[in-house]
Every structure is written in C-alpha cells, then in structure tokens.
Coordinates of C-alpha atoms and ligand atoms in Angstrom, one line a residue:
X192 CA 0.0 0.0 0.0
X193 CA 2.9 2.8 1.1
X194 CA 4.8 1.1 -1.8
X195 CA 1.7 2.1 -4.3
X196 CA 1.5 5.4 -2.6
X197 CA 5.3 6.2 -2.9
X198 CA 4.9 5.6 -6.4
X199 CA 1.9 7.8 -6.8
X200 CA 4.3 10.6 -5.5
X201 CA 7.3 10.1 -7.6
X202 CA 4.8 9.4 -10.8
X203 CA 3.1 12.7 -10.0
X204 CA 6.5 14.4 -9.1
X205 CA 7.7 13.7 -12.7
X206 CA 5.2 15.4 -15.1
X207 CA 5.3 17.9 -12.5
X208 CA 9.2 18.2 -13.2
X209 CA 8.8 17.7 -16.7
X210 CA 6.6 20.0 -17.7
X211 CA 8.5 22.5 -16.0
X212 CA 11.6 21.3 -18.2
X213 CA 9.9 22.2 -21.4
X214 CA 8.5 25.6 -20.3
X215 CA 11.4 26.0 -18.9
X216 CA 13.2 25.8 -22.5
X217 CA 10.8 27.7 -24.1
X218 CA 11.0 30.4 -21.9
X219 CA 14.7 30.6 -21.0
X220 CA 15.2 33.7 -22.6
X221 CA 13.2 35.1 -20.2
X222 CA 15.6 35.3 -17.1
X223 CA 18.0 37.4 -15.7
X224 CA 21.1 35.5 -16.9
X225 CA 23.3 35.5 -14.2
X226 CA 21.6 35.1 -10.8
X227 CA 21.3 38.7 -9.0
X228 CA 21.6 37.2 -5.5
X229 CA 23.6 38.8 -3.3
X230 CA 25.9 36.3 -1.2
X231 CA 23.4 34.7 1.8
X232 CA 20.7 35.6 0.2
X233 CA 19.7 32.2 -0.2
X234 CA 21.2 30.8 3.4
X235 CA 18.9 33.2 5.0
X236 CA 16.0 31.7 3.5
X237 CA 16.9 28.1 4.5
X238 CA 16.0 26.6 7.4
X239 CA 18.5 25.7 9.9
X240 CA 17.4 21.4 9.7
X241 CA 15.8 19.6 7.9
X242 CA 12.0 18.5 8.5
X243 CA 11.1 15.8 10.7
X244 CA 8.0 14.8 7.9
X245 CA 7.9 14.3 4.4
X246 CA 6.2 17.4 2.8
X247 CA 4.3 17.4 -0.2
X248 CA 6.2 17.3 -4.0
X249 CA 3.9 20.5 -4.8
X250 CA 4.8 22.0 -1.7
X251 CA 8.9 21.2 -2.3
X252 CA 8.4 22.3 -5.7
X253 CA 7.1 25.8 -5.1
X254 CA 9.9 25.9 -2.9
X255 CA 12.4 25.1 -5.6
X256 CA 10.9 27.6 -8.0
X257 CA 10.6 30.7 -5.2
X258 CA 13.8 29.8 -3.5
X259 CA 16.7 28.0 -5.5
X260 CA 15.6 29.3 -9.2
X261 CA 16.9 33.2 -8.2
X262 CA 20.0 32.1 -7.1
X263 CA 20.7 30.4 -10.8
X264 CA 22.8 31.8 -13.5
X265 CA 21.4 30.4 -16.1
X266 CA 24.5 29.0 -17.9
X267 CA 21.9 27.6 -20.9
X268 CA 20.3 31.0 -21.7
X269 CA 21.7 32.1 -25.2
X270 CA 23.1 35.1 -24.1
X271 CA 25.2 33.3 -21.3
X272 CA 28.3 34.7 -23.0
X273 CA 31.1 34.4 -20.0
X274 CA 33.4 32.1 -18.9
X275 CA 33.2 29.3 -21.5
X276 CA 29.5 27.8 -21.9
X277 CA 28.8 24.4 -20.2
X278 CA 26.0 23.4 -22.7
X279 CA 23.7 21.0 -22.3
X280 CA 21.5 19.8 -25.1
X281 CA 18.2 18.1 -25.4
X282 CA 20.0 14.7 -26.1
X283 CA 22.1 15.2 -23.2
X284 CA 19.9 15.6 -20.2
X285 CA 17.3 13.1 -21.7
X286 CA 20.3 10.6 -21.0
X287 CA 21.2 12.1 -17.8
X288 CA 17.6 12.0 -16.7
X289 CA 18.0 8.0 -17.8
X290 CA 21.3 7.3 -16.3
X291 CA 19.8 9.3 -12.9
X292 CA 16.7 6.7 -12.9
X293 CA 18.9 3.9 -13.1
X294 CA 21.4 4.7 -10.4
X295 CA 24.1 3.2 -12.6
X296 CA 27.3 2.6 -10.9
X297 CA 29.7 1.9 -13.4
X298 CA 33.6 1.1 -11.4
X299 CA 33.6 -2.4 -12.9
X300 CA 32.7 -4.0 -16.2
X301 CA 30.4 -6.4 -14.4
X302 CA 28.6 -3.4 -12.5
X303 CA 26.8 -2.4 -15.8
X304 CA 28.6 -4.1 -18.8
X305 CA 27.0 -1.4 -20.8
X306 CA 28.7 1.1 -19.1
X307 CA 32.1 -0.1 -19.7
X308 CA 31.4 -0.5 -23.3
X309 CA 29.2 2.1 -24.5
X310 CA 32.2 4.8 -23.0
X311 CA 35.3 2.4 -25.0
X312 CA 33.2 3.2 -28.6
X313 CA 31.8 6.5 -27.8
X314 CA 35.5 8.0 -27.2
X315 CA 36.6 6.0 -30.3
X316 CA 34.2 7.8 -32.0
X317 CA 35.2 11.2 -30.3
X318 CA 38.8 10.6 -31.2
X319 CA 37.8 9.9 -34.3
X320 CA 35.8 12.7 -34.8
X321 CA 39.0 15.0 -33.6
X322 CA 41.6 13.5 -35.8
X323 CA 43.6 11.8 -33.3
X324 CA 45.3 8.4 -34.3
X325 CA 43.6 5.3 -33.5
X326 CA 46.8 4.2 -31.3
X327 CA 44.8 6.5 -28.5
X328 CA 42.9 5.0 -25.9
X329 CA 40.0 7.3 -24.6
X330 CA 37.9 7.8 -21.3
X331 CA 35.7 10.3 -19.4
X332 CA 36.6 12.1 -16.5
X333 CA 34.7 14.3 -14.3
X334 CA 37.2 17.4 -15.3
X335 CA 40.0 18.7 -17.1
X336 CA 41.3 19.5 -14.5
X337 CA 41.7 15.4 -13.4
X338 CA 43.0 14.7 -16.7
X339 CA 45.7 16.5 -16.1
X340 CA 46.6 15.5 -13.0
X341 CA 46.6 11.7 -14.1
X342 CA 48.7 12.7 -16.9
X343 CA 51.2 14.0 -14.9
X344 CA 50.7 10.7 -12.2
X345 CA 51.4 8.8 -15.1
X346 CA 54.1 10.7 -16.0
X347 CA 55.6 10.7 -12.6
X348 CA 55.6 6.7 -12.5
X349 CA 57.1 6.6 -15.8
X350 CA 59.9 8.5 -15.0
X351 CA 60.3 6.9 -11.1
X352 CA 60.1 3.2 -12.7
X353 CA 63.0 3.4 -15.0
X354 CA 61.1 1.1 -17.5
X355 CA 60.8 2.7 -20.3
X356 CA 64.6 3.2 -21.0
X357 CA 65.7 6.4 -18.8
X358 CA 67.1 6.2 -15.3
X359 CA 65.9 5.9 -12.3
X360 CA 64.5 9.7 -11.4
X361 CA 64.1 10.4 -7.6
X362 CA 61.0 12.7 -7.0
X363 CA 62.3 15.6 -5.2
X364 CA 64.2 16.0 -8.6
X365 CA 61.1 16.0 -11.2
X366 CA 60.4 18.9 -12.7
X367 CA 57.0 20.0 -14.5
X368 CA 56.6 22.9 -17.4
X369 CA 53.8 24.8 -18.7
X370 CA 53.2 28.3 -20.0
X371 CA 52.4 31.4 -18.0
X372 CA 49.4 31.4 -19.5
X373 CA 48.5 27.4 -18.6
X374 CA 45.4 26.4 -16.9
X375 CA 45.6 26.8 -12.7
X376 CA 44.9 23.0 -13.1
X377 CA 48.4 22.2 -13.8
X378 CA 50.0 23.8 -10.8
X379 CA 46.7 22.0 -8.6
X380 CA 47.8 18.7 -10.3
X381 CA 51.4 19.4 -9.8
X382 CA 50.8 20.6 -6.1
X383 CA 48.4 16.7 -5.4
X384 CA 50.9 14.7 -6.7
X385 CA 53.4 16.2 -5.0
X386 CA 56.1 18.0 -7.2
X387 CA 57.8 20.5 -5.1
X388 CA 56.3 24.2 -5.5
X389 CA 59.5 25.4 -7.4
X390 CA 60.2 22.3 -9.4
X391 CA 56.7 23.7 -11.7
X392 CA 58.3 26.0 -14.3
X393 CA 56.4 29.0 -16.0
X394 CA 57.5 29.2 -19.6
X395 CA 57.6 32.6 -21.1
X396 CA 54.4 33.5 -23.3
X397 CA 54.7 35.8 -26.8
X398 CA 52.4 38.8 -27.0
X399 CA 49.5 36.6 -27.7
X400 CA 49.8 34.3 -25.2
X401 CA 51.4 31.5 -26.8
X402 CA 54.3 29.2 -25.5
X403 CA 57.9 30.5 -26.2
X404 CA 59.6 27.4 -26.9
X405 CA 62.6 28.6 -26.8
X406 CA 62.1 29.6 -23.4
X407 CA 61.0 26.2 -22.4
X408 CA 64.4 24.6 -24.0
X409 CA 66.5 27.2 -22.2
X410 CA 64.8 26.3 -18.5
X411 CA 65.3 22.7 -19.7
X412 CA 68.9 22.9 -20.3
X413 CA 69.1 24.9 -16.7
X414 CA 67.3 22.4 -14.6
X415 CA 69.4 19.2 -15.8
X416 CA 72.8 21.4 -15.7
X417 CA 71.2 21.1 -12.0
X418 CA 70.9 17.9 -11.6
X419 CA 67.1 17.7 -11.8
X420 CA 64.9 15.5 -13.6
X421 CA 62.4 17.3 -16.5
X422 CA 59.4 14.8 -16.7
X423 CA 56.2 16.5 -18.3
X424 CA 55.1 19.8 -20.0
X425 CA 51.7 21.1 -20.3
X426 CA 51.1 22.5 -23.6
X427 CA 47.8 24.7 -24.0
X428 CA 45.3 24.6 -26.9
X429 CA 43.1 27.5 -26.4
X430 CA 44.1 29.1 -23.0
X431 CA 41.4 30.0 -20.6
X432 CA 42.1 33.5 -20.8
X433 CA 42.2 34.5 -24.4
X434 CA 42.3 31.1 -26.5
X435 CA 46.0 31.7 -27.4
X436 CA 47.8 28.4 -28.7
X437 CA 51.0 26.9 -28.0
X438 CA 53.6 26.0 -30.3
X439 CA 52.3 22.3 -30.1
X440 CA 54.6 20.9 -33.0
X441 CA 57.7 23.0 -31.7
X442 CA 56.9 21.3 -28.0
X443 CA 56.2 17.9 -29.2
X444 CA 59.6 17.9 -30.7
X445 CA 61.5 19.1 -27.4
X446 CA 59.4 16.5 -25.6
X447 CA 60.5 13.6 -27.6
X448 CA 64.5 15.1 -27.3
X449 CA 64.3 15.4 -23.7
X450 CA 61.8 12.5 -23.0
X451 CA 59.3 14.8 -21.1
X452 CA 55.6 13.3 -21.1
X453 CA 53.9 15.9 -23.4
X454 CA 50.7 16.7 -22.4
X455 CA 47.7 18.7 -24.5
X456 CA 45.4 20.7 -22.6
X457 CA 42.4 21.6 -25.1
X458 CA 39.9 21.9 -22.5
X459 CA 38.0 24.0 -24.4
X460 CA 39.2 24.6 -28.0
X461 CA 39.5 21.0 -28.6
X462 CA 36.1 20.8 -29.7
X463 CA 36.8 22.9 -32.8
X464 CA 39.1 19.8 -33.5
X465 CA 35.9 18.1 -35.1
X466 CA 36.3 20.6 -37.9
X467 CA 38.9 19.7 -39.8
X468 CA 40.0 23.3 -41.0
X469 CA 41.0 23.9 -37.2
X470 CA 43.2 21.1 -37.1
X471 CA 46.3 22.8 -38.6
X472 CA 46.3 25.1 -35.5
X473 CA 47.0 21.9 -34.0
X474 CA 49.8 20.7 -35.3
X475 CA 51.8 18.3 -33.6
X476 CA 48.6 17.1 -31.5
X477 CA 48.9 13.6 -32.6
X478 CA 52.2 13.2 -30.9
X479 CA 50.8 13.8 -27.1
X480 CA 51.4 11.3 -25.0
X481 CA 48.1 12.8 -23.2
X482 CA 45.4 15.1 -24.5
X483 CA 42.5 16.0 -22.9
X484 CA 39.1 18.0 -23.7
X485 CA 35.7 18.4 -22.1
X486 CA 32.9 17.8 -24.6
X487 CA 31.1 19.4 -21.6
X488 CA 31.9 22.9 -22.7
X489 CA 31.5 23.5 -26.2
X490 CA 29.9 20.3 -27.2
X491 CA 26.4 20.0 -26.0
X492 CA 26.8 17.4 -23.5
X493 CA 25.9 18.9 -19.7
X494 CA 28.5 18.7 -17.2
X495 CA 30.1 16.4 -16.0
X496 CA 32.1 14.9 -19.3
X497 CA 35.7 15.1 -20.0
X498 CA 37.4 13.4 -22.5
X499 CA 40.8 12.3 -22.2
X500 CA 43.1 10.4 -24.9
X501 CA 46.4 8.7 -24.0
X502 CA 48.6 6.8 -26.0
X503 CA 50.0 4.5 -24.0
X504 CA 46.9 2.6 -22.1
X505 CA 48.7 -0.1 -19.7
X506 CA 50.8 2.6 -18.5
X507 CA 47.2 4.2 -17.3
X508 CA 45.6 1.2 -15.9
X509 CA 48.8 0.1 -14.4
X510 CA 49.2 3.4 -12.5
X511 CA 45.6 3.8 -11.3
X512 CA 44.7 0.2 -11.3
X513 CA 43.6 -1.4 -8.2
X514 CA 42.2 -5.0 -7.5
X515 CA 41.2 -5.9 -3.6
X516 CA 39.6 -9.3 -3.2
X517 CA 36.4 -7.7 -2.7
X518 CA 36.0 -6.2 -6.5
X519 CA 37.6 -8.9 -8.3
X520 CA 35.7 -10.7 -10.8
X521 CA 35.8 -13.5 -13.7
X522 CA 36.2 -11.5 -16.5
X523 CA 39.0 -8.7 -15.0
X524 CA 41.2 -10.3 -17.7
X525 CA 39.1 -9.9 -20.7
X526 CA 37.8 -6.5 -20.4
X527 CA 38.9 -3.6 -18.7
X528 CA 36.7 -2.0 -15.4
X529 CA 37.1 1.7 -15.5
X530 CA 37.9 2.4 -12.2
X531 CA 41.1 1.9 -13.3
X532 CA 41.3 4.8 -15.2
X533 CA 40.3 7.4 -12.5
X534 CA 40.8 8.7 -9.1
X535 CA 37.3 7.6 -7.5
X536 CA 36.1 4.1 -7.4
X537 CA 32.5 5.2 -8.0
X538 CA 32.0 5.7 -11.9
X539 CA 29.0 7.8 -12.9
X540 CA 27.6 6.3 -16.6
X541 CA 28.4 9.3 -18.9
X542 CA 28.8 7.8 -22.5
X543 CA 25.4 8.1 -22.4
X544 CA 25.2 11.7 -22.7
X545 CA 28.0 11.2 -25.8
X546 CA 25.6 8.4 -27.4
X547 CA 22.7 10.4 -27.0
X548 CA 24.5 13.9 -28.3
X549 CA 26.2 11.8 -31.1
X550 CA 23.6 9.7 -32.9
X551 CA 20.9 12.8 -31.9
X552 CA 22.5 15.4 -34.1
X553 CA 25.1 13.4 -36.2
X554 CA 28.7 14.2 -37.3
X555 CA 27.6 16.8 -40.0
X556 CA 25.1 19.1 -37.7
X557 CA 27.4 19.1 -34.8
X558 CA 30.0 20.6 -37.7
X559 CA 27.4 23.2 -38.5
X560 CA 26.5 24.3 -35.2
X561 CA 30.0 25.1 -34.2
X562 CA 30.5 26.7 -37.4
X563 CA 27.4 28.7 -36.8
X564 CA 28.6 29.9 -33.9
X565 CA 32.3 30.6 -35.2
X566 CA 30.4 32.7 -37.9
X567 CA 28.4 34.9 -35.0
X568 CA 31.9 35.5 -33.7
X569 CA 33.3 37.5 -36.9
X570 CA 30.3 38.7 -37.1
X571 CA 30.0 40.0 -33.9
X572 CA 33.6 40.8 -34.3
X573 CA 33.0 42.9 -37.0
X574 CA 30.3 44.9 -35.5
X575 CA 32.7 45.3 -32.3
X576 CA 36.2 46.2 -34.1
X577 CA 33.9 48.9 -36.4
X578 CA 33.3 50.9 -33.2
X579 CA 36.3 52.8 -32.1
X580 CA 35.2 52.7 -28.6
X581 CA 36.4 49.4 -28.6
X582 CA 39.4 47.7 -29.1
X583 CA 40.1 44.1 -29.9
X584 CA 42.5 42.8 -27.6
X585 CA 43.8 39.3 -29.0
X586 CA 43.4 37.3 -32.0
X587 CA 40.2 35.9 -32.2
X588 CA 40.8 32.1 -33.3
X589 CA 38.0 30.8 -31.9
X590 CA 34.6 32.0 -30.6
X591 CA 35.8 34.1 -27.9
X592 CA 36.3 37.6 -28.5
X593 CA 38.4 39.9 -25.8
X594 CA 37.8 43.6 -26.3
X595 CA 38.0 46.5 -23.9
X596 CA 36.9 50.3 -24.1
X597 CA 39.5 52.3 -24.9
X598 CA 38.3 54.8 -22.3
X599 CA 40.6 52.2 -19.3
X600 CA 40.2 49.6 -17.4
X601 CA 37.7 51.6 -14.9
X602 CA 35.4 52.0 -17.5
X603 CA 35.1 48.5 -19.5
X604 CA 35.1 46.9 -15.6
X605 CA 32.2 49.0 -15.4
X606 CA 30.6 48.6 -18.8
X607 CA 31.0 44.6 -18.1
X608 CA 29.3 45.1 -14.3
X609 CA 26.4 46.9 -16.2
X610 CA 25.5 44.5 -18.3
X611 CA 25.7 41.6 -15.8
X612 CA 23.6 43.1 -13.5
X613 CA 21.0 44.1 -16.4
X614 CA 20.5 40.4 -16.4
X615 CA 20.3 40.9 -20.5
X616 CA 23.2 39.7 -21.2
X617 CA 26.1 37.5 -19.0
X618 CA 30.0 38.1 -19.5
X619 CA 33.6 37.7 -17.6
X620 CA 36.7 38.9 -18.1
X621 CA 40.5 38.6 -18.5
X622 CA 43.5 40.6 -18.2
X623 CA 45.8 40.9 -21.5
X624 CA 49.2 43.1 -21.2
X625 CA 47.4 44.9 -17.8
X626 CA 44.8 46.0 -19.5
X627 CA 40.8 45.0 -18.5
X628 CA 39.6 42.6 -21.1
X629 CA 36.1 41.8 -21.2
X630 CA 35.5 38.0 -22.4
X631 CA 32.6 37.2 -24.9
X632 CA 32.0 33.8 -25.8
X633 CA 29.3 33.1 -28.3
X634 CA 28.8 28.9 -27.8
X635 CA 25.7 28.3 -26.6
X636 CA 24.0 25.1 -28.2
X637 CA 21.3 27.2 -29.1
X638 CA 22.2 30.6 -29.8
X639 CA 21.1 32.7 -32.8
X640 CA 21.9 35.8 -34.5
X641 CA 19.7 37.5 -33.0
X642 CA 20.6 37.1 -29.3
X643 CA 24.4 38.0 -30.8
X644 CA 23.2 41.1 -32.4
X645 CA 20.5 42.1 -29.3
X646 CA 23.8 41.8 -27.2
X647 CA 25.6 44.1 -29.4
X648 CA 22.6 46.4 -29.1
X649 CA 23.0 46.5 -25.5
X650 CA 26.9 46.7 -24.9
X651 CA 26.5 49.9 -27.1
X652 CA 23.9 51.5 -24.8
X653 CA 25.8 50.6 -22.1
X654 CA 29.3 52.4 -23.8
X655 CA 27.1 54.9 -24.3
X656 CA 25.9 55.9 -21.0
X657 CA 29.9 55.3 -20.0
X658 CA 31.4 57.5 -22.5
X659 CA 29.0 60.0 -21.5
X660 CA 29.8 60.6 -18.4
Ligands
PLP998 C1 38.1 25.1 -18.5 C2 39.5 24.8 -18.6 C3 40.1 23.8 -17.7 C4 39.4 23.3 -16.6 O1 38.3 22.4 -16.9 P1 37.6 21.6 -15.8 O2 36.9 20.5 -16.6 O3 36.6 22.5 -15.2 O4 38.6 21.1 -14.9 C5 41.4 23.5 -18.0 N1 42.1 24.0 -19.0 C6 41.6 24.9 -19.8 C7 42.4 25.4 -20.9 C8 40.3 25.3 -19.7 O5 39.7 26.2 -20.5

C-alpha cells in the first residue's frame, strides 16, 4: 500500500518536473542570466534542519521555483556569453535523466557491462571525430582538470620506474613545465601529486599568449645542468584567458629530445578539432602522450564529461589500477573495469550523454552548429572592431572575443558590471598586457543571430551611458 502510494508521489512528481523542463526551454530567454543574488541571500531563506515529515512534491516544488531558481545563473540562456559555456542539449539531459533513474554505478565492467562498453566506442568515436590516431585510448573524467593531473601521475611513474629506457628519477628532482598562461589545473595537479612548489616552471608567453619554446628549451637545459629530472610539459590549446595556442609541434619535438611526457590541454578549444579546418592550429597534436578536452563545454553534453586520450593505455591502468579481493571478478582479464582509469572508485555512466548527443545530431550538424557559432563571432567581431570605442585585444581564433573600451580599465570593468547586473546579457573577463579585457564567448547550443546582435545592441547602450559621463 505505502509502496503504491510512494509511487503515486514520484509518478506525480515527474510530469510535474517535466513540464517545468519544457516551459522552462521555451522560456529561458526570459531570465535574468546570471543570478542577482547577493551572497546569503539564499542561506537566509533556508531553514536551519531539515523536517522531521515528508512534505508534499507540490509544496517542495514551489519551494524550488521561489527559492533556489533566483539564485541560478542560467549557464543555458543564449546570451550566457562568459566564462566558457557548459552546454547542455536536449539529447544530453534526456540521458542524464536516464542514467539518474537507473542509479548506474559503473567502477567495474560487471557493475553495468553497458557502461564499460558504451564509453570504450563512444571516445573512439570522439577521437575519431577530432583527428587523433587510433593508437589513442579514450575515457571520461569528471574534469579537465583530473586529466591533467593523471597525466602528470602517469608521467611521474614513468619516470620513477626506470622502465621505459631512462634512469631511475628520484621525486624531489622531477620537474614539470607549462606556460604562463597554462590552466591553474596544472600547478593544482602538480601541487596533489606532490612536485615541489619550485620544481613547476612558468614558460615565457609571446604577445599573444602562446608558448615561447625557446624559453621552455633554455629552462630545460638549466634544470638538468642542476641535476634535476624534466618529466612533463603542459602545452595549451586555447588558453582559458584569451584562447591563445601553444607552439604544439615545436613542444612535441623538445618532448621527444628530452623524454618529457607531453601533455595537451584543449579543455575548451579541442572541440573545434571536429572541424577539420581547425586542425592545422594543432599541429603536432597527434604526438601527445596525453590530451585532454571536455565535450562538456563546447559540445552540447551537460556537465560532468571530459574526454581524455592517451597513447599508452597499460601505462594508465597500471598506474591507477587497483584490485582488492572484494571487486575482483571473472572477466578482469578480458575486459577492462574503469575504475582503473580514474581517481574515485564510484564511476558515474556518462557515455550516455556522448551516445545520445552523437547519434541525436550526427557528425555533420554538430559541424554546422560550431560553425554557426564561429560565424556569429566574426560577425560580432566585425560589429565590435567597427566601433572605435572598442578595441580588440587578441586574436580571435575561436569564438571568444576579448575587447575592452579604450576609455581604461575603470570604465570597461564598469561597462562589463552593467550589463551583468541588467540580467540581459552575462560576460567575464581577462586581463591581457594589464589591460581589462572583457570576455565574450558566443557557444551556446542554441544561440542565434539575434541574441548575438540584441547583445551588441546593449553593450553599445551601455558604452554609451559610460562615454557619456
Ligand atoms: C576550462 C578549462 C580547464 C578546466 O576544466 P575543468 O573541466 O573544469 O577542470 C582546464 N584548462 C583549460 C584550458 C580550460 O579552459
């Protein structure tokens, strides 16, 4: 009877929810875009435990809609233009909602068999779809920011093992290199694993942003005239701050010279790798020992979802592999169990999400939609750079544009805080050569021209009313 009535809830409880998930698409462009709560605005709201009785779904849901909705930035509106977007599609959070009513565990092959071998062909397909060799082995982690730091465990053990033809290295003599300009995930990776703080080397950037490689080969040289060890350099493909791109084919080459594990962070820009006109940018990406890229920014499937390649799989399931009594199973020698190829045990089931985005849209519309939004960029780009207000502040490779007001920093910080707080439009910033850059992204899975050019409408207003006065 409580069994029938539980379900009577949750049934109930689910058109409720999903009728609110299609008005809530329809009407997206409705909201303020970034949340104008101010910090404890919500804490002050919440009670300080939790009730003693189950209350109503109706009840809970009012709750949700009066309470936690105003304190959402609403990283799927189509003018969410900061940071970089962390789209979701309609594909994506159908298989989310799937994989959430399943409760799939996926650590072991035997835990969900499906699991296991829906992620081993969806990132062949997504390594494919980049143009990396088929000598890559792919798998999802939660972050970018884990992919890097396996890469550099793995690297660590290669280089402490002495098995793969170089000496012996102690750790307190490894050292680690990326640019200036690098993710802050590097120097967090760096800092878990243990490299000492000094023993992570800043290569010098050019006036873009991009790796100086011979900057990198001169602190090379340095460090094993000291008597340290250089293990693993972190190359960038489309840095946070401005997109800028390193050198990739001038630091795959000082890699292989100097046996340093040569990692590829495309976080972000990697996704442009699907087009193949954006793959000479990359040259020299097919020589990482590591790359890594998070199909849960640019490509339409919602976050969590990273994708990370490496070349030399036994070397990865060696280093992360564990096998107490208690998960060991029949089959551990015919198939791999994916726990071994992350930091938790736990594995949440996100091929899924790739499956779903993948067969939903096919090859050739994901193509278009990036190109459609790569075209709003130039376009956008040319409405910006045609206003001599504004400057441009970096090459625009990508979909992120950087500009600033030529009026100062003062004034574009306060042309950016102006249009956040509007709630029209959402964007973030940077800071190129000491000068305020405002970030523009234009990513979202659904955005149009319109919603590009209705944002240029309203940054000009704004630069109005700042210019004025
Ligand atoms: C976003 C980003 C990261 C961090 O990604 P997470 O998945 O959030 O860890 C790392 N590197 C670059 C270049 C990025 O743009």
């Amino acid at each position: 009877m409580e069994e029938l009535e539980n379900n009577r809830k949750y049934f109930e409880a689910i058109d409720l929810v999903s009728d609110w998930i299609k008005t809530y698409k329809k009407t997206i462009r409705s909201f303020p875009v970034a949340s104008l709560n101010a910090p404890g605005d919500l804490l002050n709201q919440l009670p300080k435990s939790p009730p003693q009785h189950s209350i109503s779904f109706e009840h809970l849901f009012e709750d949700f809609k009066r309470l936690i909705l105003p304190g959402i930035t609403h990283w799927q509106h189509p003018k969410f233009f900061a940071y970089f977007p962390a789209n979701a599609s309609p594909p994506s959070i159908l298989a989310e909602m799937l994989v959430a009513a399943m409760g799939v565990q996926g650590m072991s092959w035997v835990t969900s068999p499906a699991a296991t071998e829906l992620e081993i062909r969806t990132l062949e397909w997504l390594r494919d779809l980049i143009g990396l060799p088929k000598n890559y082995f792919g798998c999802i982690q939660d972050s970018a920011s884990a992919g890097t730091m396996i890469a550099l465990t793995c690297a660590r053990e290669r280089s402490l093992s002495g098995k793969f033809g170089n000496k012996r290295a102690k750790a307190t003599q490894l050292v680690a290199y990326c640019s200036k300009e690098a993710h802050s995930s590097v120097e967090k990776g760096a800092r878990i694993i243990g490299i000492e703080k000094e023993h992570l080397r800043y290569v010098e950037t050019d006036k873009d942003g991009a790796l100086l490689s011979e900057d990198l080969a001169k602190k090379i040289t340095e460090d094993k005239k000291n008597g340290l060890v250089p293990f693993f350099i972190a190359a960038t493909f489309g840095t946070t701050s401005r997109t800028a791109i390193d050198p990739l084919d001038q630091v795959a080459k000082l890699a292989e010279q100097e046996k340093l594990w040569f990692h590829i962070d495309a976080a972000y820009a990697g996704a442009a790798l699907i087009l193949p006109e954006y793959r000479d940018l990359a040259a020299g990406y097919k020589l990482a020992d590591s790359f890594v890229f998070n199909p849960h920014k640019w490509l339409f499937t919602n976050f969590d979802c990273s994708a990370y390649f490496v070349k030399d799989r036994d070397l990865l399931l060696n280093t992360l592999g564990v096998s107490p009594e208690y998960l060991r199973t029949d089959v551990d020698g015919d198939i791999i169990n994916l726990r071994d190829t992350s930091l938790g045990l736990g594995r949440r089931f996100r091929s899924l999400k790739l499956w779903f985005v993948m067969n939903w849209y096919g090859v050739i519309e994901m193509q278009s939609r990036l190109r459609h939004h790569l075209e709003l960029t130039k376009k956008l780009q040319l409405l910006i750079s045609a206003d001599e207000r504004f400057e441009i502040l970096a090459p625009v490779t990508f979909n992120l544009i950087c500009f600033t007001l030529k009026l100062g920093n003062q004034a574009s910080e306060k042309l950016m805080k102006a249009a956040n707080k509007s709630g029209k439009l959402y964007l973030s910033h940077t800071v190129i050569n000491g000068r305020f850059s405002i970030r523009l992204v234009v990513g979202q899975t659904d955005v149009e021209e319109k919603d590009v050019l209705e944002a240029w409408t309203h940054l000009s207003q704004f630069a109005d009313e700042i210019c004025e006065n």
